[in-house]
mmCIF file of C-alpha atoms in Angstrom:
data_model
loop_
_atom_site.group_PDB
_atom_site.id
_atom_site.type_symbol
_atom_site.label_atom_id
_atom_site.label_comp_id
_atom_site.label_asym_id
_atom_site.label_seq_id
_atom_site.Cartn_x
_atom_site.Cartn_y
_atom_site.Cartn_z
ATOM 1 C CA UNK A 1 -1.267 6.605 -16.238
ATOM 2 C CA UNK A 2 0.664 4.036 -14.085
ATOM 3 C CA UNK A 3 3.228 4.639 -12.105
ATOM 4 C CA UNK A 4 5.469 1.890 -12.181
ATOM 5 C CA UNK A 5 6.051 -1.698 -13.984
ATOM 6 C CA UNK A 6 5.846 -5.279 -12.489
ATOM 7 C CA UNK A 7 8.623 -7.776 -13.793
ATOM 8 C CA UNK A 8 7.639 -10.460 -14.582
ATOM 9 C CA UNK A 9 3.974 -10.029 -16.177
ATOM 10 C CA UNK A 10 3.576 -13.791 -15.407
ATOM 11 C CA UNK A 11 5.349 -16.301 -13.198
ATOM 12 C CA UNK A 12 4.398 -20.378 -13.441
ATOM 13 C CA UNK A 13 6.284 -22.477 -10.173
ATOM 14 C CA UNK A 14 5.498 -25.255 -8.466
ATOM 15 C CA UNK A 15 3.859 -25.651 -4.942
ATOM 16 C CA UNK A 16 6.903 -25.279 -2.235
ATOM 17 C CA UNK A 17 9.417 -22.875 -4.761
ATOM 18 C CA UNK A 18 9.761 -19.470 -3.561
ATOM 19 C CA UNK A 19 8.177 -16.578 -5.985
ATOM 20 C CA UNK A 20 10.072 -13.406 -6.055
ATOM 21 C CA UNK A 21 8.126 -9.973 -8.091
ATOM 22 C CA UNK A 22 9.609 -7.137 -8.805
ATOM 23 C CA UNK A 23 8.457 -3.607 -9.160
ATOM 24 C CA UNK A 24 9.630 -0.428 -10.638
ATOM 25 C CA UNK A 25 8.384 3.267 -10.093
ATOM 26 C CA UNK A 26 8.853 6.470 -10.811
ATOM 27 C CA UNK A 27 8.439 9.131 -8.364
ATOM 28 C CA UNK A 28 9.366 9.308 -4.694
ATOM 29 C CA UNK A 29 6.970 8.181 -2.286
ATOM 30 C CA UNK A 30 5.743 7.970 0.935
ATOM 31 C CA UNK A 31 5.290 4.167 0.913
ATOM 32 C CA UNK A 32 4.843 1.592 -0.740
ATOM 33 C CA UNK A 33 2.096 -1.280 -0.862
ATOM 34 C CA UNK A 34 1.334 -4.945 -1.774
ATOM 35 C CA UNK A 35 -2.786 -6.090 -3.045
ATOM 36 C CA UNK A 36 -3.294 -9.099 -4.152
ATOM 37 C CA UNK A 37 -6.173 -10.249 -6.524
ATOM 38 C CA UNK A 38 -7.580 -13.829 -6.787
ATOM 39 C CA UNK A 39 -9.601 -14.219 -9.949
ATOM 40 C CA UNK A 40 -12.727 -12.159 -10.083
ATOM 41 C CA UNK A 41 -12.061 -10.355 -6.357
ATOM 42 C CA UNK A 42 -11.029 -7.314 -5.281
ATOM 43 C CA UNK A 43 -7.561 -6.446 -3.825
ATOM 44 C CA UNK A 44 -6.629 -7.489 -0.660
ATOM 45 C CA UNK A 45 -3.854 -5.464 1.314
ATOM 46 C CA UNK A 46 -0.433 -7.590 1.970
ATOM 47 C CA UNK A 47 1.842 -5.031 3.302
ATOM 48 C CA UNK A 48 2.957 -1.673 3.636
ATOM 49 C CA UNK A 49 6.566 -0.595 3.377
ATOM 50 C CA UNK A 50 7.901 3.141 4.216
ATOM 51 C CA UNK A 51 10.318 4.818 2.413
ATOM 52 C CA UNK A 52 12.671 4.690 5.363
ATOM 53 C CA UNK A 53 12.751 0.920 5.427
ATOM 54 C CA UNK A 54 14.299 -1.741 3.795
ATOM 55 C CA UNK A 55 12.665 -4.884 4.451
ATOM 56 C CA UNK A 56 9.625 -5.834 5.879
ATOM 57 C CA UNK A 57 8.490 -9.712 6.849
ATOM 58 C CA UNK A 58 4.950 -10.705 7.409
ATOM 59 C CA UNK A 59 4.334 -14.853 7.383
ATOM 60 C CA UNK A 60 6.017 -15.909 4.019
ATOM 61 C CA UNK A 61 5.822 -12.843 2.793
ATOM 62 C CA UNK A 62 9.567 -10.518 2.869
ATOM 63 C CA UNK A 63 9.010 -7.264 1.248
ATOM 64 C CA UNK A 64 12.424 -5.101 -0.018
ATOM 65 C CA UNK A 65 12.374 -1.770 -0.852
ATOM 66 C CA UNK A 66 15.620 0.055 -2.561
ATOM 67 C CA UNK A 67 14.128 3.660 -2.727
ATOM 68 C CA UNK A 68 17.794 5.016 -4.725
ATOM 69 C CA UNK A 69 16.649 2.477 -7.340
ATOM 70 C CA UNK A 70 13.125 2.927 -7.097
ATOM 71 C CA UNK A 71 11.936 -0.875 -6.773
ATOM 72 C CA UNK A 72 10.799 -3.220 -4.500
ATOM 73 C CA UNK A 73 10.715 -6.672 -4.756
ATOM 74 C CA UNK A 74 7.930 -9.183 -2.892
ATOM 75 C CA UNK A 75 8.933 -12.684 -2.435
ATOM 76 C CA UNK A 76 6.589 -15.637 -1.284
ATOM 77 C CA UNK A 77 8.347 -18.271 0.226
ATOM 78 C CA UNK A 78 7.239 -22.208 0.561
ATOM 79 C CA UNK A 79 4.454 -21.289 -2.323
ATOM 80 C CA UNK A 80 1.090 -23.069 -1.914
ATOM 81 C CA UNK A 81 -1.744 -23.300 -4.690
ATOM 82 C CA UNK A 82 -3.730 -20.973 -2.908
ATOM 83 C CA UNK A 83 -1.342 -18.028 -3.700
ATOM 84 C CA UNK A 84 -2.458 -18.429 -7.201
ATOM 85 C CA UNK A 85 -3.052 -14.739 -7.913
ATOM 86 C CA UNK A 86 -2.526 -10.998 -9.133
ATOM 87 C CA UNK A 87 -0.172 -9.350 -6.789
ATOM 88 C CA UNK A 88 -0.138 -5.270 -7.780
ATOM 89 C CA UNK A 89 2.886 -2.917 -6.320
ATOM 90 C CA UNK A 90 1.554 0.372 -5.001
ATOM 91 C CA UNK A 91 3.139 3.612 -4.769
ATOM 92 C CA UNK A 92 1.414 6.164 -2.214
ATOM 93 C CA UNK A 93 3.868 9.421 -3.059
ATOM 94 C CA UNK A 94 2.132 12.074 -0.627
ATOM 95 C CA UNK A 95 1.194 9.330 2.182
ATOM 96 C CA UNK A 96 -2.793 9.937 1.635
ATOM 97 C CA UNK A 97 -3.267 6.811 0.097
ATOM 98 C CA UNK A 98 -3.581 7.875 -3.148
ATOM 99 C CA UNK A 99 -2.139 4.768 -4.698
ATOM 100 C CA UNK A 100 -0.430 4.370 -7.656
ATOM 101 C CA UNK A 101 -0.673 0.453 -8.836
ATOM 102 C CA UNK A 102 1.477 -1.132 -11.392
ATOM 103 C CA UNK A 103 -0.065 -3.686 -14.019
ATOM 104 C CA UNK A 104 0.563 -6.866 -11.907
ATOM 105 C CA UNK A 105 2.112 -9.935 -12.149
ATOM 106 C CA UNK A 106 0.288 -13.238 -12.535
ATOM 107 C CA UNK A 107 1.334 -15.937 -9.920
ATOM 108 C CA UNK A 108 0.338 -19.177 -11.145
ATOM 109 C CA UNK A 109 1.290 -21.958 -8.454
ATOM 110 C CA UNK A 110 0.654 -25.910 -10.005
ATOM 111 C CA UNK A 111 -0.044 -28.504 -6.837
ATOM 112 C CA UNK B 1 -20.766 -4.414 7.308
ATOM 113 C CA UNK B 2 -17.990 -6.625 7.405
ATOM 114 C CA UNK B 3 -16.677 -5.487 4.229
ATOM 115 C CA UNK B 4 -16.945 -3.241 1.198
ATOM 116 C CA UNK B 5 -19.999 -3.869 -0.392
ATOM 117 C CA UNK B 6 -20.618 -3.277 -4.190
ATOM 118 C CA UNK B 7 -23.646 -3.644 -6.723
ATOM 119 C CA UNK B 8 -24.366 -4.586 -9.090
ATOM 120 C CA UNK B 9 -21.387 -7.167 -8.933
ATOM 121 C CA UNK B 10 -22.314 -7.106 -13.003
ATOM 122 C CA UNK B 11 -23.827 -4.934 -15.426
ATOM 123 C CA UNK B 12 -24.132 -4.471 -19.197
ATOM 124 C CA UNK B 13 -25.137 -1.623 -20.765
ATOM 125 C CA UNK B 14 -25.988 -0.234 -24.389
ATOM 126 C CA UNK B 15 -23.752 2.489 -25.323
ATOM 127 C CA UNK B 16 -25.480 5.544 -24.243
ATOM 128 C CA UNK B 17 -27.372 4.514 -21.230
ATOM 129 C CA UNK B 18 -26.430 5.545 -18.064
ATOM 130 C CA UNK B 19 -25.827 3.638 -15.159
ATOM 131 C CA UNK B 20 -24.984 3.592 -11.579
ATOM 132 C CA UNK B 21 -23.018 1.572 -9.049
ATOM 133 C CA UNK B 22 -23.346 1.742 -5.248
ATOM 134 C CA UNK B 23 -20.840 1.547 -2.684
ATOM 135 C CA UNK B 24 -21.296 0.593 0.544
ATOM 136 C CA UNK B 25 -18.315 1.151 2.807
ATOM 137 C CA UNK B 26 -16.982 -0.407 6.003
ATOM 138 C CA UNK B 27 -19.252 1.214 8.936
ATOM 139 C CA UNK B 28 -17.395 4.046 10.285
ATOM 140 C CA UNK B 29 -14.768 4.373 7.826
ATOM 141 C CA UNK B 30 -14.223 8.060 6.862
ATOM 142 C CA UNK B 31 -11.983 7.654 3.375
ATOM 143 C CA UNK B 32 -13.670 6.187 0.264
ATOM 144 C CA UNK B 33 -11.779 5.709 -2.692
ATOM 145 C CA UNK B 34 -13.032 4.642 -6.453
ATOM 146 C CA UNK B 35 -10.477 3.124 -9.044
ATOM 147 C CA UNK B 36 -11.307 1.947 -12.462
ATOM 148 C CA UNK B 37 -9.191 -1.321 -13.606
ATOM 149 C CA UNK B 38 -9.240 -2.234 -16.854
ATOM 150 C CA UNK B 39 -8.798 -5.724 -18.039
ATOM 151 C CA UNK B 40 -5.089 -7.027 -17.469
ATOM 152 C CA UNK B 41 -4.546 -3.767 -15.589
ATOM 153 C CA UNK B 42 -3.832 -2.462 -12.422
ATOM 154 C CA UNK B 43 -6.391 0.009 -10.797
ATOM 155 C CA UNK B 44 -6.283 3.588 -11.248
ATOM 156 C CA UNK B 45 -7.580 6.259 -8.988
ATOM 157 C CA UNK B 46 -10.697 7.877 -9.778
ATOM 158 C CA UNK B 47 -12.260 9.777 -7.146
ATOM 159 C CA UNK B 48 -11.659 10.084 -2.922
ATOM 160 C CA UNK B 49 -14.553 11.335 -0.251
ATOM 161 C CA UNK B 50 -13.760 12.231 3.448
ATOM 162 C CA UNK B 51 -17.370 11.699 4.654
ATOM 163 C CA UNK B 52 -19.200 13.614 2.403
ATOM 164 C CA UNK B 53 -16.768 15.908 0.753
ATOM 165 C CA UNK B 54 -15.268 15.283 -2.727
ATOM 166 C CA UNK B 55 -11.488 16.192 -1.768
ATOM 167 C CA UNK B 56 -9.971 14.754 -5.131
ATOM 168 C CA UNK B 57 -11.783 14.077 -8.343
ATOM 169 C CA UNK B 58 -8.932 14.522 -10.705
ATOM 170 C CA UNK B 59 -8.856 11.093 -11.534
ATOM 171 C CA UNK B 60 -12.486 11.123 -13.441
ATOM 172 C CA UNK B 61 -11.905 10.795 -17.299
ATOM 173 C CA UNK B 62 -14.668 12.705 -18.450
ATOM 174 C CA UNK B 63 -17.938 14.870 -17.188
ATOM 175 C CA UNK B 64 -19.601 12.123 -18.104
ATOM 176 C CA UNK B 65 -18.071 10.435 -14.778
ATOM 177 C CA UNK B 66 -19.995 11.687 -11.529
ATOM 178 C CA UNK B 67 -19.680 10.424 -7.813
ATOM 179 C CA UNK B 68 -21.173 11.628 -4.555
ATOM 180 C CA UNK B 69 -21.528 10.409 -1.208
ATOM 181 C CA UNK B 70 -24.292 12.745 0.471
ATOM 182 C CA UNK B 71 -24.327 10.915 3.996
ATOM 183 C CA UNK B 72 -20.915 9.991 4.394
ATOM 184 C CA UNK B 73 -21.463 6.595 3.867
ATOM 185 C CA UNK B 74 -23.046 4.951 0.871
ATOM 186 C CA UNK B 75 -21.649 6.261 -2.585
ATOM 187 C CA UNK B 76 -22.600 6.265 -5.990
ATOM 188 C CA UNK B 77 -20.371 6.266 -8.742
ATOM 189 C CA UNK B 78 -22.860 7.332 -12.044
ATOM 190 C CA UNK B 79 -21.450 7.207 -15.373
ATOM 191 C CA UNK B 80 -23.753 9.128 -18.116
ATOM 192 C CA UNK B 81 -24.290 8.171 -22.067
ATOM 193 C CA UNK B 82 -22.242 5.383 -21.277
ATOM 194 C CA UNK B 83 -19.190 4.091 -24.206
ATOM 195 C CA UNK B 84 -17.184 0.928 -25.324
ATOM 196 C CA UNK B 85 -13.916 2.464 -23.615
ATOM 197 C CA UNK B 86 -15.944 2.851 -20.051
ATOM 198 C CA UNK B 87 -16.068 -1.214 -19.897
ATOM 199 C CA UNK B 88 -14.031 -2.060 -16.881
ATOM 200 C CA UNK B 89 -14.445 -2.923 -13.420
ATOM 201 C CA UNK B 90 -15.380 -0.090 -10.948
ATOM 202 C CA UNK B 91 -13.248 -1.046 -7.426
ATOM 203 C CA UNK B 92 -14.653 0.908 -4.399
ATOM 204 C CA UNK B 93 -12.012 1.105 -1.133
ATOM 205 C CA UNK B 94 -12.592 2.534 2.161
ATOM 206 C CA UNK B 95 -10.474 3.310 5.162
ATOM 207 C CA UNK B 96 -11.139 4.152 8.728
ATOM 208 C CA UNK B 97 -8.187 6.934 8.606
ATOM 209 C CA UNK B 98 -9.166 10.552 7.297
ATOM 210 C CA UNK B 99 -7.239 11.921 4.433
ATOM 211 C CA UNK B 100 -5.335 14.463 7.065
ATOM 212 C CA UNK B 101 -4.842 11.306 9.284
ATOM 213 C CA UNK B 102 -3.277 9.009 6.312
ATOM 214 C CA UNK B 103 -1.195 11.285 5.773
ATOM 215 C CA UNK B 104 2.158 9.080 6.764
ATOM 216 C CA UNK B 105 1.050 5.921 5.287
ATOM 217 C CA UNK B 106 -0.546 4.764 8.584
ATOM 218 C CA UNK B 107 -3.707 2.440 6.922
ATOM 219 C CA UNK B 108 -4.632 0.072 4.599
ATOM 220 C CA UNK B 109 -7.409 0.415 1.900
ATOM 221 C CA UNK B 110 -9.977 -2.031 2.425
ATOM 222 C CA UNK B 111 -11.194 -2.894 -1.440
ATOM 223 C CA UNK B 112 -15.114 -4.380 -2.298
ATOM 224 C CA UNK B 113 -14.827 -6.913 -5.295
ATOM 225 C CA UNK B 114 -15.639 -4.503 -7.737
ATOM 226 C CA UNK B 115 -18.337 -4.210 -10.802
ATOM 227 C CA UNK B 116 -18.166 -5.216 -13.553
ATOM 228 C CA UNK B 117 -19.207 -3.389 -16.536
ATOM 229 C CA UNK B 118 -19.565 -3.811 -20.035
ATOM 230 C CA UNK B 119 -21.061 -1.480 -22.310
ATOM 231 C CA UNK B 120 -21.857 -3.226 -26.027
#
């Protein structure tokens, strides 16, 4: 079973808008991570957030995490058709990298 | 390697046969991981070696479902008298950390692009 939800399932924008996901989970955790999935691939890791942090940047990537409502929310900034992707939220509740990964949400990005 | 190496990248199978997909992992990394992912899904934990040792397998869905990794490195993921529901892709992740050592969050899984199966 999965752990938590991605909202939305799908998100259409245009190159240059900003895409925001959300995820829900369960159970406590450790940490929490971001994969993305081009077409076809496997995942590739974005970033890692701990449960003692709140936001995390890496390029035009800013990760949130609100552990007292159990999401996190990924946002892509300046959006380019190359981001065109999955992007899976993954919990890791005992920190061994046992990850728990949400359905996804499909970023489509139109030049 | 440079990466996480998997194969077949494809395979179809006849319900009942048996098949088996290889893993090759990232040189030197001591965690490997197997998920299943089902189509429109997100990946779900199957199996985890450190080295050669099967620490968690509570993620297989049946005896059917068998992995090892004798050497520590290469691993084989074997799936017997194969079904319909088993059709998915087979994702194979390594790490450099040890299980004790992730412990803390402290490394990213490094995934191979998966194979794909489907069983008719």
């Amino acid at each position: 079973s999965q752990q938590g939800e991605e909202d939305p399932q799908a998100l259409s924008i245009q190159e240059g808008e900003n895409a925001t996901m959300n995820c829900s989970y369960k159970t406590s955790i450790n940490n929490l991570q971001w994969y993305r999935q081009n077409s076809g691939r496997g995942l590739v890791h974005l970033i890692l957030i701990r449960s003692n942090e709140r936001e995390k940047h890496s390029g035009r990537l800013r990760v949130t995490l609100d552990t007292s409502k159990k999401s996190s929310s990924l946002l892509i900034t300046a959006s380019r058709a190359a981001d065109t992707a999955s992007y899976f939220c993954a919990t890791d509740p005992g920190g061994y990298n046992k990850l728990i990964f949400g359905a996804g949400t499909r970023l489509a990005v139109h030049p | 390697g440079a990466g996480v190496s998997q194969s077949p990248r494809y395979k179809v199978a006849k319900r009942g046969q048996d098949v088996a997909l290889r893993c090759d992992p990232i040189s030197g990394h001591v965690s490997l991981f197997w998920y299943q992912q089902a189509l429109g899904q997100g990946p779900e934990f199957l199996t985890y070696f450190q080295n050669e040792a099967q620490l968690d397998k509570s993620g297989l869905p049946s005896d059917r479902f068998f992995a090892e990794r004798p050497e520590g490195s290469v691993s084989t993921l074997k799936i017997q008298r194969t079904q319909q529901e088993d059709s998915a892709v087979y994702l194979c992740a390594s790490s450099l950390r040890s299980w004790g050592e992730l412990a803390g969050g402290t490394g990213e899984l490094f995934f191979g692009e998966g194979s794909r199966l489907t069983v008719l």
